[in-house]
Structures are given as C-alpha cells and as structure tokens.
GROMACS .gro file of C-alpha atoms in nm:
model
  347
    1UNK     CA    1   1.750   0.804  -2.591
    2UNK     CA    2   2.106   0.931  -2.617
    3UNK     CA    3   2.383   0.932  -2.361
    4UNK     CA    4   2.557   1.247  -2.245
    5UNK     CA    5   2.916   1.294  -2.137
    6UNK     CA    6   2.843   1.585  -1.901
    7UNK     CA    7   2.948   1.554  -1.538
    8UNK     CA    8   2.686   1.504  -1.262
    9UNK     CA    9   2.686   1.864  -1.142
   10UNK     CA   10   2.632   2.016  -1.486
   11UNK     CA   11   2.382   1.740  -1.567
   12UNK     CA   12   2.180   1.832  -1.259
   13UNK     CA   13   2.189   2.199  -1.354
   14UNK     CA   14   2.060   2.113  -1.699
   15UNK     CA   15   1.762   1.932  -1.549
   16UNK     CA   16   1.877   1.576  -1.611
   17UNK     CA   17   1.656   1.294  -1.479
   18UNK     CA   18   1.741   1.173  -1.129
   19UNK     CA   19   1.778   0.826  -0.982
   20UNK     CA   20   1.669   0.744  -0.626
   21UNK     CA   21   1.784   0.414  -0.477
   22UNK     CA   22   1.606   0.218  -0.204
   23UNK     CA   23   1.889   0.316   0.030
   24UNK     CA   24   1.819   0.683  -0.036
   25UNK     CA   25   1.443   0.632  -0.006
   26UNK     CA   26   1.493   0.475   0.338
   27UNK     CA   27   1.716   0.764   0.445
   28UNK     CA   28   1.464   1.038   0.364
   29UNK     CA   29   1.121   0.876   0.402
   30UNK     CA   30   0.883   1.008   0.670
   31UNK     CA   31   0.558   0.838   0.767
   32UNK     CA   32   0.331   1.124   0.871
   33UNK     CA   33   0.407   1.347   0.568
   34UNK     CA   34   0.338   1.047   0.342
   35UNK     CA   35   0.005   0.984   0.514
   36UNK     CA   36  -0.094   1.350   0.487
   37UNK     CA   37  -0.002   1.392   0.120
   38UNK     CA   38  -0.205   1.080   0.036
   39UNK     CA   39  -0.503   1.212   0.232
   40UNK     CA   40  -0.478   1.546   0.052
   41UNK     CA   41  -0.456   1.378  -0.288
   42UNK     CA   42  -0.747   1.141  -0.228
   43UNK     CA   43  -0.960   1.434  -0.107
   44UNK     CA   44  -0.937   1.605  -0.449
   45UNK     CA   45  -1.173   1.555  -0.742
   46UNK     CA   46  -1.062   1.279  -0.980
   47UNK     CA   47  -1.103   1.279  -1.355
   48UNK     CA   48  -1.236   0.957  -1.511
   49UNK     CA   49  -0.897   0.864  -1.656
   50UNK     CA   50  -0.668   0.978  -1.372
   51UNK     CA   51  -0.606   0.628  -1.236
   52UNK     CA   52  -0.661   0.355  -1.498
   53UNK     CA   53  -0.684  -0.007  -1.399
   54UNK     CA   54  -0.358  -0.198  -1.379
   55UNK     CA   55  -0.256  -0.409  -1.675
   56UNK     CA   56  -0.067  -0.738  -1.675
   57UNK     CA   57   0.120  -0.874  -1.975
   58UNK     CA   58   0.237  -1.235  -1.950
   59UNK     CA   59   0.426  -1.479  -2.167
   60UNK     CA   60   0.363  -1.846  -2.095
   61UNK     CA   61   0.668  -1.978  -2.275
   62UNK     CA   62   0.891  -1.706  -2.134
   63UNK     CA   63   0.750  -1.753  -1.781
   64UNK     CA   64   0.761  -1.377  -1.743
   65UNK     CA   65   0.508  -1.105  -1.666
   66UNK     CA   66   0.494  -0.728  -1.648
   67UNK     CA   67   0.244  -0.539  -1.433
   68UNK     CA   68   0.188  -0.171  -1.510
   69UNK     CA   69   0.016   0.078  -1.278
   70UNK     CA   70  -0.022   0.433  -1.405
   71UNK     CA   71  -0.162   0.755  -1.258
   72UNK     CA   72  -0.194   1.129  -1.308
   73UNK     CA   73  -0.275   1.231  -0.948
   74UNK     CA   74  -0.486   1.548  -0.924
   75UNK     CA   75  -0.289   1.848  -0.800
   76UNK     CA   76   0.044   1.665  -0.805
   77UNK     CA   77   0.373   1.791  -0.944
   78UNK     CA   78   0.438   1.446  -1.091
   79UNK     CA   79   0.262   1.179  -1.290
   80UNK     CA   80   0.393   0.842  -1.396
   81UNK     CA   81   0.386   0.467  -1.355
   82UNK     CA   82   0.517   0.173  -1.160
   83UNK     CA   83   0.637  -0.129  -1.351
   84UNK     CA   84   0.676  -0.468  -1.186
   85UNK     CA   85   0.871  -0.728  -1.378
   86UNK     CA   86   0.866  -1.092  -1.275
   87UNK     CA   87   1.042  -1.390  -1.426
   88UNK     CA   88   1.128  -1.746  -1.332
   89UNK     CA   89   1.497  -1.821  -1.365
   90UNK     CA   90   1.729  -2.098  -1.256
   91UNK     CA   91   1.726  -1.965  -0.901
   92UNK     CA   92   1.349  -1.928  -0.881
   93UNK     CA   93   1.115  -1.632  -0.917
   94UNK     CA   94   1.251  -1.279  -0.912
   95UNK     CA   95   1.066  -0.948  -0.893
   96UNK     CA   96   1.187  -0.597  -0.958
   97UNK     CA   97   0.994  -0.272  -0.930
   98UNK     CA   98   1.065   0.065  -1.087
   99UNK     CA   99   0.871   0.391  -1.053
  100UNK     CA  100   0.903   0.638  -1.339
  101UNK     CA  101   0.803   1.000  -1.271
  102UNK     CA  102   0.736   1.276  -1.522
  103UNK     CA  103   0.713   1.647  -1.442
  104UNK     CA  104   0.352   1.759  -1.491
  105UNK     CA  105   0.458   2.112  -1.587
  106UNK     CA  106   0.699   2.016  -1.864
  107UNK     CA  107   0.622   1.656  -1.961
  108UNK     CA  108   0.989   1.572  -1.913
  109UNK     CA  109   1.119   1.263  -1.734
  110UNK     CA  110   1.189   1.373  -1.376
  111UNK     CA  111   1.319   1.060  -1.207
  112UNK     CA  112   1.351   0.685  -1.189
  113UNK     CA  113   1.315   0.525  -0.846
  114UNK     CA  114   1.385   0.175  -0.720
  115UNK     CA  115   1.028   0.075  -0.641
  116UNK     CA  116   1.085  -0.200  -0.385
  117UNK     CA  117   1.066   0.012  -0.071
  118UNK     CA  118   0.835   0.265  -0.237
  119UNK     CA  119   0.579  -0.015  -0.273
  120UNK     CA  120   0.597  -0.108   0.095
  121UNK     CA  121   0.590   0.256   0.204
  122UNK     CA  122   0.294   0.353  -0.012
  123UNK     CA  123   0.084   0.051   0.083
  124UNK     CA  124   0.130   0.110   0.455
  125UNK     CA  125   0.095   0.488   0.436
  126UNK     CA  126  -0.231   0.457   0.240
  127UNK     CA  127  -0.366   0.208   0.494
  128UNK     CA  128  -0.281   0.453   0.773
  129UNK     CA  129  -0.443   0.737   0.578
  130UNK     CA  130  -0.767   0.537   0.559
  131UNK     CA  131  -0.743   0.412   0.917
  132UNK     CA  132  -0.702   0.768   1.041
  133UNK     CA  133  -1.055   0.839   0.913
  134UNK     CA  134  -1.207   0.504   1.012
  135UNK     CA  135  -1.074   0.418   1.359
  136UNK     CA  136  -1.189   0.607   1.670
  137UNK     CA  137  -0.946   0.866   1.802
  138UNK     CA  138  -0.734   0.787   2.107
  139UNK     CA  139  -0.522   0.495   2.216
  140UNK     CA  140  -0.566   0.157   2.049
  141UNK     CA  141  -0.467  -0.207   2.079
  142UNK     CA  142  -0.333  -0.337   1.748
  143UNK     CA  143  -0.339  -0.702   1.640
  144UNK     CA  144  -0.087  -0.788   1.369
  145UNK     CA  145  -0.130  -1.109   1.168
  146UNK     CA  146   0.205  -1.144   0.997
  147UNK     CA  147   0.571  -1.075   1.068
  148UNK     CA  148   0.719  -0.976   0.731
  149UNK     CA  149   0.806  -0.644   0.569
  150UNK     CA  150   0.446  -0.537   0.514
  151UNK     CA  151   0.356  -0.618   0.875
  152UNK     CA  152   0.646  -0.406   1.001
  153UNK     CA  153   0.576  -0.116   0.766
  154UNK     CA  154   0.207  -0.110   0.850
  155UNK     CA  155   0.273  -0.118   1.222
  156UNK     CA  156   0.505   0.182   1.188
  157UNK     CA  157   0.253   0.366   0.970
  158UNK     CA  158  -0.036   0.299   1.208
  159UNK     CA  159   0.177   0.419   1.499
  160UNK     CA  160   0.215   0.750   1.315
  161UNK     CA  161  -0.162   0.817   1.332
  162UNK     CA  162  -0.267   0.640   1.653
  163UNK     CA  163  -0.115   0.595   1.997
  164UNK     CA  164  -0.064   0.222   2.031
  165UNK     CA  165  -0.121   0.096   2.383
  166UNK     CA  166  -0.043  -0.265   2.297
  167UNK     CA  167   0.061  -0.470   1.993
  168UNK     CA  168  -0.061  -0.830   1.972
  169UNK     CA  169   0.128  -1.047   1.724
  170UNK     CA  170   0.065  -1.377   1.552
  171UNK     CA  171   0.234  -1.536   1.251
  172UNK     CA  172   0.269  -1.906   1.167
  173UNK     CA  173   0.643  -1.934   1.243
  174UNK     CA  174   0.723  -1.893   1.616
  175UNK     CA  175   1.079  -1.769   1.561
  176UNK     CA  176   0.969  -1.505   1.310
  177UNK     CA  177   0.688  -1.371   1.523
  178UNK     CA  178   0.918  -1.353   1.827
  179UNK     CA  179   1.180  -1.164   1.626
  180UNK     CA  180   0.915  -0.929   1.491
  181UNK     CA  181   0.781  -0.863   1.840
  182UNK     CA  182   1.125  -0.788   1.981
  183UNK     CA  183   1.215  -0.558   1.693
  184UNK     CA  184   0.894  -0.359   1.668
  185UNK     CA  185   0.864  -0.329   2.044
  186UNK     CA  186   1.211  -0.179   2.071
  187UNK     CA  187   1.155   0.049   1.771
  188UNK     CA  188   0.825   0.194   1.895
  189UNK     CA  189   0.866   0.156   2.270
  190UNK     CA  190   0.531  -0.024   2.288
  191UNK     CA  191   0.443  -0.336   2.488
  192UNK     CA  192   0.416  -0.635   2.250
  193UNK     CA  193   0.249  -0.968   2.323
  194UNK     CA  194   0.303  -1.282   2.115
  195UNK     CA  195   0.024  -1.535   2.066
  196UNK     CA  196   0.010  -1.893   1.942
  197UNK     CA  197  -0.308  -1.841   1.741
  198UNK     CA  198  -0.460  -1.568   1.528
  199UNK     CA  199  -0.786  -1.584   1.724
  200UNK     CA  200  -0.610  -1.507   2.052
  201UNK     CA  201  -0.420  -1.216   1.898
  202UNK     CA  202  -0.733  -1.063   1.746
  203UNK     CA  203  -0.947  -1.097   2.058
  204UNK     CA  204  -0.953  -0.765   2.243
  205UNK     CA  205  -0.792  -0.567   1.959
  206UNK     CA  206  -0.932  -0.235   1.840
  207UNK     CA  207  -0.741  -0.246   1.510
  208UNK     CA  208  -0.664  -0.568   1.321
  209UNK     CA  209  -0.399  -0.580   1.050
  210UNK     CA  210  -0.411  -0.880   0.817
  211UNK     CA  211  -0.070  -0.890   0.648
  212UNK     CA  212   0.006  -1.258   0.601
  213UNK     CA  213  -0.175  -1.465   0.342
  214UNK     CA  214  -0.175  -1.823   0.463
  215UNK     CA  215  -0.025  -2.125   0.296
  216UNK     CA  216  -0.281  -2.279   0.062
  217UNK     CA  217  -0.467  -1.947   0.035
  218UNK     CA  218  -0.690  -2.020   0.334
  219UNK     CA  219  -0.828  -1.714   0.520
  220UNK     CA  220  -0.625  -1.610   0.825
  221UNK     CA  221  -0.894  -1.391   0.983
  222UNK     CA  222  -1.246  -1.491   1.087
  223UNK     CA  223  -1.531  -1.251   1.154
  224UNK     CA  224  -1.627  -1.418   1.483
  225UNK     CA  225  -1.293  -1.317   1.638
  226UNK     CA  226  -1.346  -0.944   1.590
  227UNK     CA  227  -1.455  -0.704   1.862
  228UNK     CA  228  -1.784  -0.523   1.783
  229UNK     CA  229  -1.601  -0.194   1.722
  230UNK     CA  230  -1.294  -0.332   1.540
  231UNK     CA  231  -1.133  -0.169   1.238
  232UNK     CA  232  -0.974  -0.416   0.995
  233UNK     CA  233  -0.696  -0.346   0.746
  234UNK     CA  234  -0.658  -0.615   0.479
  235UNK     CA  235  -0.378  -0.592   0.221
  236UNK     CA  236  -0.289  -0.945   0.111
  237UNK     CA  237  -0.557  -1.058  -0.136
  238UNK     CA  238  -0.505  -0.861  -0.457
  239UNK     CA  239  -0.572  -1.129  -0.720
  240UNK     CA  240  -0.861  -1.373  -0.774
  241UNK     CA  241  -0.665  -1.678  -0.651
  242UNK     CA  242  -0.550  -1.511  -0.328
  243UNK     CA  243  -0.727  -1.528   0.011
  244UNK     CA  244  -0.666  -1.345   0.335
  245UNK     CA  245  -0.988  -1.267   0.525
  246UNK     CA  246  -1.283  -1.503   0.554
  247UNK     CA  247  -1.620  -1.415   0.402
  248UNK     CA  248  -1.753  -1.377   0.757
  249UNK     CA  249  -1.533  -1.067   0.795
  250UNK     CA  250  -1.690  -0.916   0.484
  251UNK     CA  251  -2.034  -1.005   0.621
  252UNK     CA  252  -1.966  -0.836   0.957
  253UNK     CA  253  -1.826  -0.517   0.808
  254UNK     CA  254  -2.076  -0.235   0.797
  255UNK     CA  255  -1.843  -0.022   0.587
  256UNK     CA  256  -1.568  -0.131   0.347
  257UNK     CA  257  -1.337   0.137   0.208
  258UNK     CA  258  -1.133   0.040  -0.099
  259UNK     CA  259  -0.838   0.207  -0.268
  260UNK     CA  260  -0.987   0.089  -0.599
  261UNK     CA  261  -1.348  -0.026  -0.567
  262UNK     CA  262  -1.372  -0.196  -0.906
  263UNK     CA  263  -1.051  -0.392  -0.867
  264UNK     CA  264  -1.133  -0.493  -0.508
  265UNK     CA  265  -1.477  -0.622  -0.608
  266UNK     CA  266  -1.370  -0.789  -0.932
  267UNK     CA  267  -1.014  -0.908  -0.865
  268UNK     CA  268  -0.972  -0.973  -0.493
  269UNK     CA  269  -1.020  -1.337  -0.401
  270UNK     CA  270  -1.175  -1.239  -0.068
  271UNK     CA  271  -1.457  -1.044  -0.232
  272UNK     CA  272  -1.513  -1.305  -0.501
  273UNK     CA  273  -1.545  -1.572  -0.232
  274UNK     CA  274  -1.784  -1.354  -0.030
  275UNK     CA  275  -2.009  -1.314  -0.332
  276UNK     CA  276  -2.003  -1.691  -0.388
  277UNK     CA  277  -2.109  -1.731  -0.025
  278UNK     CA  278  -2.417  -1.518  -0.089
  279UNK     CA  279  -2.279  -1.195   0.055
  280UNK     CA  280  -2.314  -0.877  -0.152
  281UNK     CA  281  -2.019  -0.651  -0.068
  282UNK     CA  282  -2.099  -0.402  -0.347
  283UNK     CA  283  -2.354  -0.206  -0.147
  284UNK     CA  284  -2.112  -0.131   0.137
  285UNK     CA  285  -1.792  -0.071  -0.059
  286UNK     CA  286  -1.684   0.291  -0.103
  287UNK     CA  287  -1.375   0.460  -0.239
  288UNK     CA  288  -1.094   0.630  -0.052
  289UNK     CA  289  -1.198   0.946  -0.234
  290UNK     CA  290  -1.547   0.915  -0.081
  291UNK     CA  291  -1.394   0.871   0.264
  292UNK     CA  292  -1.148   1.160   0.237
  293UNK     CA  293  -1.412   1.394   0.094
  294UNK     CA  294  -1.651   1.314   0.379
  295UNK     CA  295  -1.910   1.161   0.148
  296UNK     CA  296  -1.908   0.845   0.360
  297UNK     CA  297  -1.838   0.803   0.731
  298UNK     CA  298  -1.847   0.524   0.980
  299UNK     CA  299  -2.221   0.513   1.033
  300UNK     CA  300  -2.247   0.377   1.383
  301UNK     CA  301  -2.019   0.598   1.587
  302UNK     CA  302  -1.755   0.384   1.748
  303UNK     CA  303  -1.958   0.067   1.701
  304UNK     CA  304  -1.979  -0.167   1.404
  305UNK     CA  305  -1.689  -0.329   1.219
  306UNK     CA  306  -1.523  -0.124   0.946
  307UNK     CA  307  -1.265  -0.249   0.698
  308UNK     CA  308  -1.010  -0.096   0.464
  309UNK     CA  309  -0.934  -0.325   0.171
  310UNK     CA  310  -0.629  -0.259  -0.046
  311UNK     CA  311  -0.519  -0.394  -0.383
  312UNK     CA  312  -0.269  -0.114  -0.449
  313UNK     CA  313  -0.278   0.174  -0.694
  314UNK     CA  314  -0.042   0.357  -0.923
  315UNK     CA  315  -0.162   0.680  -0.765
  316UNK     CA  316  -0.012   0.573  -0.433
  317UNK     CA  317   0.318   0.485  -0.602
  318UNK     CA  318   0.340   0.818  -0.783
  319UNK     CA  319   0.242   1.034  -0.486
  320UNK     CA  320   0.477   0.867  -0.238
  321UNK     CA  321   0.759   0.840  -0.491
  322UNK     CA  322   0.717   1.210  -0.566
  323UNK     CA  323   0.746   1.296  -0.198
  324UNK     CA  324   1.058   1.081  -0.168
  325UNK     CA  325   1.208   1.242  -0.479
  326UNK     CA  326   1.159   1.593  -0.341
  327UNK     CA  327   1.311   1.496  -0.005
  328UNK     CA  328   1.605   1.322  -0.174
  329UNK     CA  329   1.667   1.623  -0.398
  330UNK     CA  330   1.657   1.863  -0.102
  331UNK     CA  331   1.901   1.642   0.091
  332UNK     CA  332   2.138   1.620  -0.207
  333UNK     CA  333   2.098   1.243  -0.220
  334UNK     CA  334   1.931   1.202  -0.561
  335UNK     CA  335   2.173   1.089  -0.833
  336UNK     CA  336   2.166   1.282  -1.164
  337UNK     CA  337   2.164   1.045  -1.459
  338UNK     CA  338   2.411   1.118  -1.744
  339UNK     CA  339   2.137   1.095  -2.006
  340UNK     CA  340   1.911   1.322  -2.205
  341UNK     CA  341   1.587   1.243  -2.385
  342UNK     CA  342   1.503   1.408  -2.712
  343UNK     CA  343   1.150   1.551  -2.681
  344UNK     CA  344   0.900   1.539  -2.962
  345UNK     CA  345   0.745   1.879  -3.021
  346UNK     CA  346   0.376   1.881  -3.115
  347UNK     CA  347   0.200   2.183  -3.260
   0.00000   0.00000   0.00000
C-alpha cells in the first residue's frame, strides 16, 4: 500500500476507497430497504463457497483473538469481510469491528466501514427479514427479553415489518428495562408494558425476542411460557458456551430457520444442549435461503411455534454495509481515503 498526496475531491474522482463512520451509517441507514435487500439476496441461488464458515484465530499469551467472516453474496455489487478484533488490556476487554468491501466488477477495494453499528443493523434486519416470512400478517404483540442495543435495534426492525399493538418488556435490571420502555415507546408511538419476570412478559405475546443472555449462561426463555402460535427470534447464543433459550423451546418449535444451519447446529450452545437433552433439532432446521425461496413454510398455518435462530453471517455484513455505502456515497457523506493500492495483474 502506498499513500497519495491528492486532495479528497480528486481522490474521489480517481476511484479512491471510501471510509464510512458509524456516525454516517446512523445518518443514512433505513430499516425496510435493509430488510428487503437481505430478503432478495437470500432468495438467490448460492454457490458452495459463497459464504464460508467464520474463522477465529486466538493467541493465549497475547489474550487476543480475531474473528473473520467473509462472503461473496450472489447478485451483489460488493463482496468482502468483517473482521472483529478483541484483546484484553489494562482497562478490560475491548472489541472493534471493521467491514472491508471490494467492488465485484473490478476487484478493487471499494470501502472500509466502522462495523460496530453495521453489526447491530444487519443482525436485526436479518431477523426481521426472516420474521416477515414466519409470523402471521397483521398486528402483533411483541415480548422483548433484554434492554440493550440489540433489543432496541430488533424492536425497530420488527416494527418495520409488522404493526406492533403492544410491546412487553423484561430485563434483569429494573432501571434499564424502564428506560428502554420509555425510549422505545416514545420512538415508535406504541404502548409498552414493563414486567418483573420473563414469563409474564412472554405470556400473551405473538412474537418473542430473546436478546439478553443471562448471567451464568442460564436460559432466559422457557418453552412452557410460549403461546401456541408464537414466533421466537433468538440471537444471543452464538458459541458453544453460550445459552439463551431453554431446550424446551427447541422441542416446541415445529420449524427452526437458521441464518447458517451448520454453525447453529454445531456451535450454538442452545442447540448443543438440546441434543444432549435428547432433542434432535437437525430434522426441523432449515436455511434462510430455503425460507426465502419458498422451499419451506410454516407448516401449520398460524398455529405451531416457529423460531428464527441467528449466529450471524458475513453475508449479512457485506449486504447491509454495501447498502449503507451506496446511501452514504449518494448523500456525499462517505470520506475518500488518500490512499491507492497497487493491483497485481494476472494473465
């Protein structure tokens, strides 16, 4: 890599890579377009190597790790990767995300994006994309287990595809759940009720969002609490040592849609625990591609519990980051980088 002394305007004209900050991403992001572009992408045919499994490199002595998630989404203008670096320093653990996009028509570096908000946006938008095909049409009562960033993002995303008649909130800290309820209620103009237990919040809900892994990795959602027609969205158990939903939820689900079936079955603590409990989730787990293509549908009309289980995917990062990049470029908010890469010509 070599630096360039050209000014930003001439750099942009020469096709220099762009940088998109989280502040810019927040300024241009739109929920429904993100949901739709994900649905369109997941409805296309996938090659066997389009979305490889994530890789994790770790150094014990260095107390550092690097997670890499790559994708070449079918039909997309961009391909690329998200990198997540984590290290333990004097002030504790720190994470940083970056999404790197390449132009599929030229192979040139197109942009670098701060991946923090992109990660939250893509997770919630993909959940809403799945929910839009799983949950019955019409108004819905949403139970939210959690009060952090993912809980807020998912509530906003779900509100983009369903009319929420009521939001029912539980999280372990009373002050946090009250603040979440006040904020999300004002933002969406929806009646919000706060509960002192997860069971009370879930009872009577059409859609249940599990977005708060408990302390000690104990499940926060039990199958017995769910209404017979409930649709569950679970996003918090992405590694073998993490738990979010009880095995009874997996047992009750007639259909489980996964953003990455292999990783959900082999790396999610919830599914590993269900298998240890004698439940075989494999036979009822299907991919988002199957759902979007119409190969699988909710089999029992509006009855029977369905679940969307997410571990995250580089495809989601690339697709949503690409949408954000295009919006930022159109708004004049993407920052040209004063650098050029020397390409290697082959053939």
